[in-house]
C-alpha cells in the first residue's frame, strides 16, 4: 500500500515532469517565433482550430423531469430524508466531540497554535450549517412523507429552468487580438516566452533530481 508521503512525492514529481515538458515545448515554440516565423505561422494554423462548445453542451442543456417519480415514491423517499436528517441531528448535536476533532485536525495539518482558533471557528460553522441543513431536510422529508401536495407550491416557484447556452454564449465567440499581436511582435513575444520557459526549467528541473 502506498503511504501518504510516497503518494505526495509521486504527485510532486508528476507535476514537475509536466512543467518541464511544458517549458521545453515553450522553448521550442519561442525559437520558432524568433528564427523561423514562417514555420511558427504554419504550426499556428494547424493547432489554432476553433472548437465550438455549443454542440458539446447541448447534451447537458436538457431538462430532466423527476417530479413524477418523486411523487410516486414519496413515502420511502421522505422516510429516507427524515432518517438522514435525524442522523445529522444526533451526530452533530450529541456525538460530535469538538475538542477531539480539533486536536486531530491540528496534528494532521501541522498547524500552529494560533491557527487552532481559526479551525475551531470553522468547526463551529460546520456544525451550525449541518444542523440548519438537517432542520430544512427534516421539514422537507416530513412534507414529502406525509403531505407531498404541500410542496407543489414551493416546487413551482423554485423549479425554474436556467439555460446554460444563453449564459455561456459570450464564451463561445472567437477572439483574435492575441493572434494579431503575435504576428506583429513575434520576435519580442518569442524572447519573452523563451525567458519564461528557461526560468520555469531552472525552477522545476531540481525537483526531479
JSON list of C-alpha atoms in Angstrom, two decimals:
[
{"chain": "A", "resi": 1, "resn": "UNK", "atom": "CA", "xyz": [0.00, 0.00, 0.00]},
{"chain": "A", "resi": 2, "resn": "UNK", "atom": "CA", "xyz": [1.34, 3.44, -0.96]},
{"chain": "A", "resi": 3, "resn": "UNK", "atom": "CA", "xyz": [1.76, 5.69, 2.06]},
{"chain": "A", "resi": 4, "resn": "UNK", "atom": "CA", "xyz": [0.60, 9.29, 2.04]},
{"chain": "A", "resi": 5, "resn": "UNK", "atom": "CA", "xyz": [4.18, 10.58, 1.91]},
{"chain": "A", "resi": 6, "resn": "UNK", "atom": "CA", "xyz": [5.01, 8.41, -1.11]},
{"chain": "A", "resi": 7, "resn": "UNK", "atom": "CA", "xyz": [1.77, 9.50, -2.80]},
{"chain": "A", "resi": 8, "resn": "UNK", "atom": "CA", "xyz": [2.68, 13.16, -2.29]},
{"chain": "A", "resi": 9, "resn": "UNK", "atom": "CA", "xyz": [6.13, 12.52, -3.79]},
{"chain": "A", "resi": 10, "resn": "UNK", "atom": "CA", "xyz": [4.52, 10.91, -6.85]},
{"chain": "A", "resi": 11, "resn": "UNK", "atom": "CA", "xyz": [2.18, 13.88, -7.26]},
{"chain": "A", "resi": 12, "resn": "UNK", "atom": "CA", "xyz": [5.01, 16.43, -6.98]},
{"chain": "A", "resi": 13, "resn": "UNK", "atom": "CA", "xyz": [7.18, 14.51, -9.46]},
{"chain": "A", "resi": 14, "resn": "UNK", "atom": "CA", "xyz": [4.28, 14.24, -11.90]},
{"chain": "A", "resi": 15, "resn": "UNK", "atom": "CA", "xyz": [3.67, 17.99, -11.62]},
{"chain": "A", "resi": 16, "resn": "UNK", "atom": "CA", "xyz": [7.39, 18.73, -12.05]},
{"chain": "A", "resi": 17, "resn": "UNK", "atom": "CA", "xyz": [7.57, 16.47, -15.14]},
{"chain": "A", "resi": 18, "resn": "UNK", "atom": "CA", "xyz": [4.55, 18.20, -16.65]},
{"chain": "A", "resi": 19, "resn": "UNK", "atom": "CA", "xyz": [6.10, 21.63, -16.03]},
{"chain": "A", "resi": 20, "resn": "UNK", "atom": "CA", "xyz": [9.45, 20.56, -17.51]},
{"chain": "A", "resi": 21, "resn": "UNK", "atom": "CA", "xyz": [7.75, 19.22, -20.65]},
{"chain": "A", "resi": 22, "resn": "UNK", "atom": "CA", "xyz": [5.70, 22.43, -20.92]},
{"chain": "A", "resi": 23, "resn": "UNK", "atom": "CA", "xyz": [8.85, 24.55, -20.52]},
{"chain": "A", "resi": 24, "resn": "UNK", "atom": "CA", "xyz": [10.65, 22.59, -23.24]},
{"chain": "A", "resi": 25, "resn": "UNK", "atom": "CA", "xyz": [7.67, 22.93, -25.56]},
{"chain": "A", "resi": 26, "resn": "UNK", "atom": "CA", "xyz": [7.56, 26.67, -24.83]},
{"chain": "A", "resi": 27, "resn": "UNK", "atom": "CA", "xyz": [11.27, 26.97, -25.61]},
{"chain": "A", "resi": 28, "resn": "UNK", "atom": "CA", "xyz": [10.82, 25.21, -28.96]},
{"chain": "A", "resi": 29, "resn": "UNK", "atom": "CA", "xyz": [7.87, 27.44, -29.88]},
{"chain": "A", "resi": 30, "resn": "UNK", "atom": "CA", "xyz": [9.77, 30.56, -28.82]},
{"chain": "A", "resi": 31, "resn": "UNK", "atom": "CA", "xyz": [12.75, 29.61, -31.02]},
{"chain": "A", "resi": 32, "resn": "UNK", "atom": "CA", "xyz": [10.41, 29.14, -33.94]},
{"chain": "A", "resi": 33, "resn": "UNK", "atom": "CA", "xyz": [8.88, 32.56, -33.27]},
{"chain": "A", "resi": 34, "resn": "UNK", "atom": "CA", "xyz": [12.31, 34.18, -33.20]},
{"chain": "A", "resi": 35, "resn": "UNK", "atom": "CA", "xyz": [14.18, 32.44, -36.03]},
{"chain": "A", "resi": 36, "resn": "UNK", "atom": "CA", "xyz": [11.50, 30.70, -38.13]},
{"chain": "A", "resi": 37, "resn": "UNK", "atom": "CA", "xyz": [8.36, 32.83, -38.08]},
{"chain": "A", "resi": 38, "resn": "UNK", "atom": "CA", "xyz": [7.05, 31.14, -41.24]},
{"chain": "A", "resi": 39, "resn": "UNK", "atom": "CA", "xyz": [7.27, 27.71, -39.57]},
{"chain": "A", "resi": 40, "resn": "UNK", "atom": "CA", "xyz": [5.60, 29.13, -36.48]},
{"chain": "A", "resi": 41, "resn": "UNK", "atom": "CA", "xyz": [2.80, 30.50, -38.67]},
{"chain": "A", "resi": 42, "resn": "UNK", "atom": "CA", "xyz": [2.24, 27.06, -40.22]},
{"chain": "A", "resi": 43, "resn": "UNK", "atom": "CA", "xyz": [2.24, 25.45, -36.78]},
{"chain": "A", "resi": 44, "resn": "UNK", "atom": "CA", "xyz": [-0.19, 28.07, -35.54]},
{"chain": "A", "resi": 45, "resn": "UNK", "atom": "CA", "xyz": [-2.60, 27.40, -38.42]},
{"chain": "A", "resi": 46, "resn": "UNK", "atom": "CA", "xyz": [-2.53, 23.67, -37.65]},
{"chain": "A", "resi": 47, "resn": "UNK", "atom": "CA", "xyz": [-3.09, 23.98, -33.91]},
{"chain": "A", "resi": 48, "resn": "UNK", "atom": "CA", "xyz": [-5.32, 27.07, -33.81]},
{"chain": "A", "resi": 49, "resn": "UNK", "atom": "CA", "xyz": [-8.62, 25.48, -34.73]},
{"chain": "A", "resi": 50, "resn": "UNK", "atom": "CA", "xyz": [-11.84, 26.81, -33.27]},
{"chain": "A", "resi": 51, "resn": "UNK", "atom": "CA", "xyz": [-13.87, 24.20, -31.38]},
{"chain": "A", "resi": 52, "resn": "UNK", "atom": "CA", "xyz": [-17.37, 25.37, -30.62]},
{"chain": "A", "resi": 53, "resn": "UNK", "atom": "CA", "xyz": [-18.83, 24.40, -27.26]},
{"chain": "A", "resi": 54, "resn": "UNK", "atom": "CA", "xyz": [-22.40, 24.84, -28.47]},
{"chain": "A", "resi": 55, "resn": "UNK", "atom": "CA", "xyz": [-22.62, 21.25, -29.64]},
{"chain": "A", "resi": 56, "resn": "UNK", "atom": "CA", "xyz": [-20.78, 19.92, -26.62]},
{"chain": "A", "resi": 57, "resn": "UNK", "atom": "CA", "xyz": [-23.08, 21.47, -24.00]},
{"chain": "A", "resi": 58, "resn": "UNK", "atom": "CA", "xyz": [-26.25, 20.56, -25.90]},
{"chain": "A", "resi": 59, "resn": "UNK", "atom": "CA", "xyz": [-26.50, 17.26, -24.02]},
{"chain": "A", "resi": 60, "resn": "UNK", "atom": "CA", "xyz": [-26.10, 18.97, -20.66]},
{"chain": "A", "resi": 61, "resn": "UNK", "atom": "CA", "xyz": [-28.68, 21.64, -21.57]},
{"chain": "A", "resi": 62, "resn": "UNK", "atom": "CA", "xyz": [-31.66, 19.30, -21.42]},
{"chain": "A", "resi": 63, "resn": "UNK", "atom": "CA", "xyz": [-34.39, 19.38, -18.84]},
{"chain": "A", "resi": 64, "resn": "UNK", "atom": "CA", "xyz": [-34.80, 16.11, -16.91]},
{"chain": "A", "resi": 65, "resn": "UNK", "atom": "CA", "xyz": [-38.08, 15.80, -15.04]},
{"chain": "A", "resi": 66, "resn": "UNK", "atom": "CA", "xyz": [-38.06, 13.67, -11.87]},
{"chain": "A", "resi": 67, "resn": "UNK", "atom": "CA", "xyz": [-41.18, 15.08, -10.25]},
{"chain": "A", "resi": 68, "resn": "UNK", "atom": "CA", "xyz": [-43.47, 12.25, -11.37]},
{"chain": "A", "resi": 69, "resn": "UNK", "atom": "CA", "xyz": [-41.08, 9.61, -10.00]},
{"chain": "A", "resi": 70, "resn": "UNK", "atom": "CA", "xyz": [-40.58, 11.53, -6.74]},
{"chain": "A", "resi": 71, "resn": "UNK", "atom": "CA", "xyz": [-44.30, 11.87, -6.07]},
{"chain": "A", "resi": 72, "resn": "UNK", "atom": "CA", "xyz": [-44.92, 8.24, -6.95]},
{"chain": "A", "resi": 73, "resn": "UNK", "atom": "CA", "xyz": [-42.37, 7.09, -4.33]},
{"chain": "A", "resi": 74, "resn": "UNK", "atom": "CA", "xyz": [-42.80, 9.96, -1.89]},
{"chain": "A", "resi": 75, "resn": "UNK", "atom": "CA", "xyz": [-43.25, 7.83, 1.24]},
{"chain": "A", "resi": 76, "resn": "UNK", "atom": "CA", "xyz": [-39.95, 5.85, 1.17]},
{"chain": "A", "resi": 77, "resn": "UNK", "atom": "CA", "xyz": [-38.06, 8.93, -0.06]},
{"chain": "A", "resi": 78, "resn": "UNK", "atom": "CA", "xyz": [-39.50, 11.06, 2.72]},
{"chain": "A", "resi": 79, "resn": "UNK", "atom": "CA", "xyz": [-38.59, 8.41, 5.29]},
{"chain": "A", "resi": 80, "resn": "UNK", "atom": "CA", "xyz": [-35.01, 8.24, 3.98]},
{"chain": "A", "resi": 81, "resn": "UNK", "atom": "CA", "xyz": [-34.65, 12.03, 4.13]},
{"chain": "A", "resi": 82, "resn": "UNK", "atom": "CA", "xyz": [-36.00, 12.09, 7.69]},
{"chain": "A", "resi": 83, "resn": "UNK", "atom": "CA", "xyz": [-33.63, 9.30, 8.75]},
{"chain": "A", "resi": 84, "resn": "UNK", "atom": "CA", "xyz": [-30.67, 11.15, 7.23]},
{"chain": "A", "resi": 85, "resn": "UNK", "atom": "CA", "xyz": [-31.68, 14.40, 8.91]},
{"chain": "A", "resi": 86, "resn": "UNK", "atom": "CA", "xyz": [-32.12, 12.61, 12.24]},
{"chain": "A", "resi": 87, "resn": "UNK", "atom": "CA", "xyz": [-28.66, 11.08, 11.94]},
{"chain": "A", "resi": 88, "resn": "UNK", "atom": "CA", "xyz": [-27.13, 14.51, 11.34]},
{"chain": "A", "resi": 89, "resn": "UNK", "atom": "CA", "xyz": [-29.01, 15.88, 14.37]},
{"chain": "A", "resi": 90, "resn": "UNK", "atom": "CA", "xyz": [-27.80, 13.07, 16.61]},
{"chain": "A", "resi": 91, "resn": "UNK", "atom": "CA", "xyz": [-24.20, 13.17, 15.40]},
{"chain": "A", "resi": 92, "resn": "UNK", "atom": "CA", "xyz": [-23.62, 16.93, 15.43]},
{"chain": "A", "resi": 93, "resn": "UNK", "atom": "CA", "xyz": [-25.93, 17.60, 18.36]},
{"chain": "A", "resi": 94, "resn": "UNK", "atom": "CA", "xyz": [-24.86, 14.82, 20.75]},
{"chain": "A", "resi": 95, "resn": "UNK", "atom": "CA", "xyz": [-21.94, 12.70, 19.49]},
{"chain": "A", "resi": 96, "resn": "UNK", "atom": "CA", "xyz": [-19.66, 15.29, 17.92]},
{"chain": "A", "resi": 97, "resn": "UNK", "atom": "CA", "xyz": [-16.56, 15.93, 20.04]},
{"chain": "A", "resi": 98, "resn": "UNK", "atom": "CA", "xyz": [-15.16, 19.30, 19.02]},
{"chain": "A", "resi": 99, "resn": "UNK", "atom": "CA", "xyz": [-12.02, 19.05, 21.16]},
{"chain": "A", "resi": 100, "resn": "UNK", "atom": "CA", "xyz": [-11.06, 15.66, 19.73]},
{"chain": "A", "resi": 101, "resn": "UNK", "atom": "CA", "xyz": [-11.75, 16.76, 16.15]},
{"chain": "A", "resi": 102, "resn": "UNK", "atom": "CA", "xyz": [-9.77, 19.98, 16.65]},
{"chain": "A", "resi": 103, "resn": "UNK", "atom": "CA", "xyz": [-6.79, 18.10, 18.10]},
{"chain": "A", "resi": 104, "resn": "UNK", "atom": "CA", "xyz": [-6.88, 15.57, 15.26]},
{"chain": "A", "resi": 105, "resn": "UNK", "atom": "CA", "xyz": [-7.04, 18.28, 12.58]},
{"chain": "A", "resi": 106, "resn": "UNK", "atom": "CA", "xyz": [-4.27, 20.32, 14.21]},
{"chain": "A", "resi": 107, "resn": "UNK", "atom": "CA", "xyz": [-1.99, 17.28, 14.37]},
{"chain": "A", "resi": 108, "resn": "UNK", "atom": "CA", "xyz": [-2.81, 16.14, 10.83]},
{"chain": "A", "resi": 109, "resn": "UNK", "atom": "CA", "xyz": [-2.37, 19.57, 9.25]},
{"chain": "A", "resi": 110, "resn": "UNK", "atom": "CA", "xyz": [0.62, 20.50, 11.45]},
{"chain": "A", "resi": 111, "resn": "UNK", "atom": "CA", "xyz": [-0.80, 23.96, 12.16]},
{"chain": "A", "resi": 112, "resn": "UNK", "atom": "CA", "xyz": [0.42, 26.41, 14.74]},
{"chain": "A", "resi": 113, "resn": "UNK", "atom": "CA", "xyz": [-1.33, 27.13, 17.99]},
{"chain": "A", "resi": 114, "resn": "UNK", "atom": "CA", "xyz": [-2.66, 30.44, 16.66]},
{"chain": "A", "resi": 115, "resn": "UNK", "atom": "CA", "xyz": [-4.42, 28.63, 13.83]},
{"chain": "A", "resi": 116, "resn": "UNK", "atom": "CA", "xyz": [-6.38, 26.38, 16.19]},
{"chain": "A", "resi": 117, "resn": "UNK", "atom": "CA", "xyz": [-8.79, 29.26, 16.85]},
{"chain": "A", "resi": 118, "resn": "UNK", "atom": "CA", "xyz": [-9.46, 29.52, 13.13]},
{"chain": "A", "resi": 119, "resn": "UNK", "atom": "CA", "xyz": [-10.03, 25.77, 12.92]},
{"chain": "A", "resi": 120, "resn": "UNK", "atom": "CA", "xyz": [-12.34, 25.97, 15.92]},
{"chain": "A", "resi": 121, "resn": "UNK", "atom": "CA", "xyz": [-14.39, 28.67, 14.23]},
{"chain": "A", "resi": 122, "resn": "UNK", "atom": "CA", "xyz": [-14.56, 26.59, 11.05]},
{"chain": "A", "resi": 123, "resn": "UNK", "atom": "CA", "xyz": [-15.76, 23.58, 13.03]},
{"chain": "A", "resi": 124, "resn": "UNK", "atom": "CA", "xyz": [-18.44, 25.70, 14.73]},
{"chain": "A", "resi": 125, "resn": "UNK", "atom": "CA", "xyz": [-19.58, 26.96, 11.34]},
{"chain": "A", "resi": 126, "resn": "UNK", "atom": "CA", "xyz": [-19.67, 23.38, 10.04]},
{"chain": "A", "resi": 127, "resn": "UNK", "atom": "CA", "xyz": [-21.82, 22.27, 12.98]},
{"chain": "A", "resi": 128, "resn": "UNK", "atom": "CA", "xyz": [-24.25, 25.18, 12.58]},
{"chain": "A", "resi": 129, "resn": "UNK", "atom": "CA", "xyz": [-24.57, 24.67, 8.82]},
{"chain": "A", "resi": 130, "resn": "UNK", "atom": "CA", "xyz": [-25.09, 20.93, 9.28]},
{"chain": "A", "resi": 131, "resn": "UNK", "atom": "CA", "xyz": [-27.80, 21.44, 11.91]},
{"chain": "A", "resi": 132, "resn": "UNK", "atom": "CA", "xyz": [-29.55, 24.08, 9.80]},
{"chain": "A", "resi": 133, "resn": "UNK", "atom": "CA", "xyz": [-29.41, 21.83, 6.73]},
{"chain": "A", "resi": 134, "resn": "UNK", "atom": "CA", "xyz": [-30.72, 18.91, 8.79]},
{"chain": "A", "resi": 135, "resn": "UNK", "atom": "CA", "xyz": [-33.65, 21.03, 10.04]},
{"chain": "A", "resi": 136, "resn": "UNK", "atom": "CA", "xyz": [-34.59, 22.01, 6.48]},
{"chain": "A", "resi": 137, "resn": "UNK", "atom": "CA", "xyz": [-34.17, 18.41, 5.30]},
{"chain": "A", "resi": 138, "resn": "UNK", "atom": "CA", "xyz": [-36.34, 17.13, 8.15]},
{"chain": "A", "resi": 139, "resn": "UNK", "atom": "CA", "xyz": [-39.12, 19.58, 7.24]},
{"chain": "A", "resi": 140, "resn": "UNK", "atom": "CA", "xyz": [-38.94, 18.65, 3.55]},
{"chain": "A", "resi": 141, "resn": "UNK", "atom": "CA", "xyz": [-38.78, 14.93, 4.39]},
{"chain": "A", "resi": 142, "resn": "UNK", "atom": "CA", "xyz": [-41.87, 15.13, 6.62]},
{"chain": "A", "resi": 143, "resn": "UNK", "atom": "CA", "xyz": [-43.79, 17.04, 3.95]},
{"chain": "A", "resi": 144, "resn": "UNK", "atom": "CA", "xyz": [-42.69, 14.57, 1.28]},
{"chain": "A", "resi": 145, "resn": "UNK", "atom": "CA", "xyz": [-43.61, 11.64, 3.51]},
{"chain": "A", "resi": 146, "resn": "UNK", "atom": "CA", "xyz": [-46.95, 12.80, 4.91]},
{"chain": "A", "resi": 147, "resn": "UNK", "atom": "CA", "xyz": [-48.24, 15.58, 2.67]},
{"chain": "A", "resi": 148, "resn": "UNK", "atom": "CA", "xyz": [-46.40, 15.88, -0.67]},
{"chain": "A", "resi": 149, "resn": "UNK", "atom": "CA", "xyz": [-49.06, 18.18, -2.10]},
{"chain": "A", "resi": 150, "resn": "UNK", "atom": "CA", "xyz": [-47.85, 20.92, 0.26]},
{"chain": "A", "resi": 151, "resn": "UNK", "atom": "CA", "xyz": [-44.56, 21.04, -1.65]},
{"chain": "A", "resi": 152, "resn": "UNK", "atom": "CA", "xyz": [-46.13, 21.71, -5.04]},
{"chain": "A", "resi": 153, "resn": "UNK", "atom": "CA", "xyz": [-46.36, 25.47, -4.49]},
{"chain": "A", "resi": 154, "resn": "UNK", "atom": "CA", "xyz": [-42.75, 25.67, -3.39]},
{"chain": "A", "resi": 155, "resn": "UNK", "atom": "CA", "xyz": [-41.71, 23.45, -6.29]},
{"chain": "A", "resi": 156, "resn": "UNK", "atom": "CA", "xyz": [-43.45, 25.67, -8.86]},
{"chain": "A", "resi": 157, "resn": "UNK", "atom": "CA", "xyz": [-41.64, 28.76, -7.52]},
{"chain": "A", "resi": 158, "resn": "UNK", "atom": "CA", "xyz": [-38.17, 27.23, -7.28]},
{"chain": "A", "resi": 159, "resn": "UNK", "atom": "CA", "xyz": [-38.19, 24.76, -10.17]},
{"chain": "A", "resi": 160, "resn": "UNK", "atom": "CA", "xyz": [-37.21, 27.15, -12.97]},
{"chain": "A", "resi": 161, "resn": "UNK", "atom": "CA", "xyz": [-35.13, 26.09, -15.93]},
{"chain": "A", "resi": 162, "resn": "UNK", "atom": "CA", "xyz": [-31.95, 28.10, -16.50]},
{"chain": "A", "resi": 163, "resn": "UNK", "atom": "CA", "xyz": [-30.47, 27.58, -19.93]},
{"chain": "A", "resi": 164, "resn": "UNK", "atom": "CA", "xyz": [-26.70, 27.09, -19.99]},
{"chain": "A", "resi": 165, "resn": "UNK", "atom": "CA", "xyz": [-26.48, 28.01, -23.66]},
{"chain": "A", "resi": 166, "resn": "UNK", "atom": "CA", "xyz": [-27.71, 31.55, -23.02]},
{"chain": "A", "resi": 167, "resn": "UNK", "atom": "CA", "xyz": [-25.49, 32.15, -20.01]},
{"chain": "A", "resi": 168, "resn": "UNK", "atom": "CA", "xyz": [-22.35, 30.83, -21.73]},
{"chain": "A", "resi": 169, "resn": "UNK", "atom": "CA", "xyz": [-22.98, 32.31, -25.16]},
{"chain": "A", "resi": 170, "resn": "UNK", "atom": "CA", "xyz": [-20.40, 35.07, -24.68]},
{"chain": "A", "resi": 171, "resn": "UNK", "atom": "CA", "xyz": [-17.70, 32.42, -24.14]},
{"chain": "A", "resi": 172, "resn": "UNK", "atom": "CA", "xyz": [-18.38, 30.77, -27.50]},
{"chain": "A", "resi": 173, "resn": "UNK", "atom": "CA", "xyz": [-17.04, 33.68, -29.55]},
{"chain": "A", "resi": 174, "resn": "UNK", "atom": "CA", "xyz": [-13.60, 33.51, -31.22]},
{"chain": "A", "resi": 175, "resn": "UNK", "atom": "CA", "xyz": [-11.27, 36.36, -30.29]},
{"chain": "A", "resi": 176, "resn": "UNK", "atom": "CA", "xyz": [-8.20, 37.08, -32.40]},
{"chain": "A", "resi": 177, "resn": "UNK", "atom": "CA", "xyz": [-6.37, 40.07, -30.81]},
{"chain": "A", "resi": 178, "resn": "UNK", "atom": "CA", "xyz": [-3.72, 37.77, -29.33]},
{"chain": "A", "resi": 179, "resn": "UNK", "atom": "CA", "xyz": [-3.06, 36.16, -32.71]},
{"chain": "A", "resi": 180, "resn": "UNK", "atom": "CA", "xyz": [-2.72, 39.54, -34.38]},
{"chain": "A", "resi": 181, "resn": "UNK", "atom": "CA", "xyz": [-0.39, 40.74, -31.63]},
{"chain": "A", "resi": 182, "resn": "UNK", "atom": "CA", "xyz": [1.85, 37.66, -32.02]},
{"chain": "A", "resi": 183, "resn": "UNK", "atom": "CA", "xyz": [2.05, 38.13, -35.76]},
{"chain": "A", "resi": 184, "resn": "UNK", "atom": "CA", "xyz": [3.12, 41.76, -35.37]},
{"chain": "A", "resi": 185, "resn": "UNK", "atom": "CA", "xyz": [5.56, 41.24, -32.49]},
{"chain": "A", "resi": 186, "resn": "UNK", "atom": "CA", "xyz": [6.58, 37.62, -32.94]},
{"chain": "A", "resi": 187, "resn": "UNK", "atom": "CA", "xyz": [10.26, 38.23, -32.06]},
{"chain": "A", "resi": 188, "resn": "UNK", "atom": "CA", "xyz": [9.58, 40.13, -28.84]},
{"chain": "A", "resi": 189, "resn": "UNK", "atom": "CA", "xyz": [6.94, 37.63, -27.80]},
{"chain": "A", "resi": 190, "resn": "UNK", "atom": "CA", "xyz": [9.36, 34.81, -28.63]},
{"chain": "A", "resi": 191, "resn": "UNK", "atom": "CA", "xyz": [12.09, 36.26, -26.42]},
{"chain": "A", "resi": 192, "resn": "UNK", "atom": "CA", "xyz": [9.64, 36.71, -23.55]},
{"chain": "A", "resi": 193, "resn": "UNK", "atom": "CA", "xyz": [8.39, 33.15, -23.97]},
{"chain": "A", "resi": 194, "resn": "UNK", "atom": "CA", "xyz": [11.97, 31.84, -24.12]},
{"chain": "A", "resi": 195, "resn": "UNK", "atom": "CA", "xyz": [12.94, 33.66, -20.92]},
{"chain": "A", "resi": 196, "resn": "UNK", "atom": "CA", "xyz": [9.84, 32.36, -19.16]},
{"chain": "A", "resi": 197, "resn": "UNK", "atom": "CA", "xyz": [10.49, 28.80, -20.34]},
{"chain": "A", "resi": 198, "resn": "UNK", "atom": "CA", "xyz": [14.13, 28.91, -19.19]},
{"chain": "A", "resi": 199, "resn": "UNK", "atom": "CA", "xyz": [13.09, 30.31, -15.81]},
{"chain": "A", "resi": 200, "resn": "UNK", "atom": "CA", "xyz": [10.50, 27.53, -15.44]},
{"chain": "A", "resi": 201, "resn": "UNK", "atom": "CA", "xyz": [13.15, 24.94, -16.34]},
{"chain": "A", "resi": 202, "resn": "UNK", "atom": "CA", "xyz": [15.52, 26.43, -13.78]},
{"chain": "A", "resi": 203, "resn": "UNK", "atom": "CA", "xyz": [12.85, 26.08, -11.08]},
{"chain": "A", "resi": 204, "resn": "UNK", "atom": "CA", "xyz": [11.48, 22.63, -11.90]},
{"chain": "A", "resi": 205, "resn": "UNK", "atom": "CA", "xyz": [14.47, 20.56, -13.03]},
{"chain": "A", "resi": 206, "resn": "UNK", "atom": "CA", "xyz": [15.94, 20.38, -9.45]},
{"chain": "A", "resi": 207, "resn": "UNK", "atom": "CA", "xyz": [12.65, 18.87, -8.30]},
{"chain": "A", "resi": 208, "resn": "UNK", "atom": "CA", "xyz": [13.25, 15.81, -10.49]},
{"chain": "A", "resi": 209, "resn": "UNK", "atom": "CA", "xyz": [16.69, 15.07, -9.10]}
]
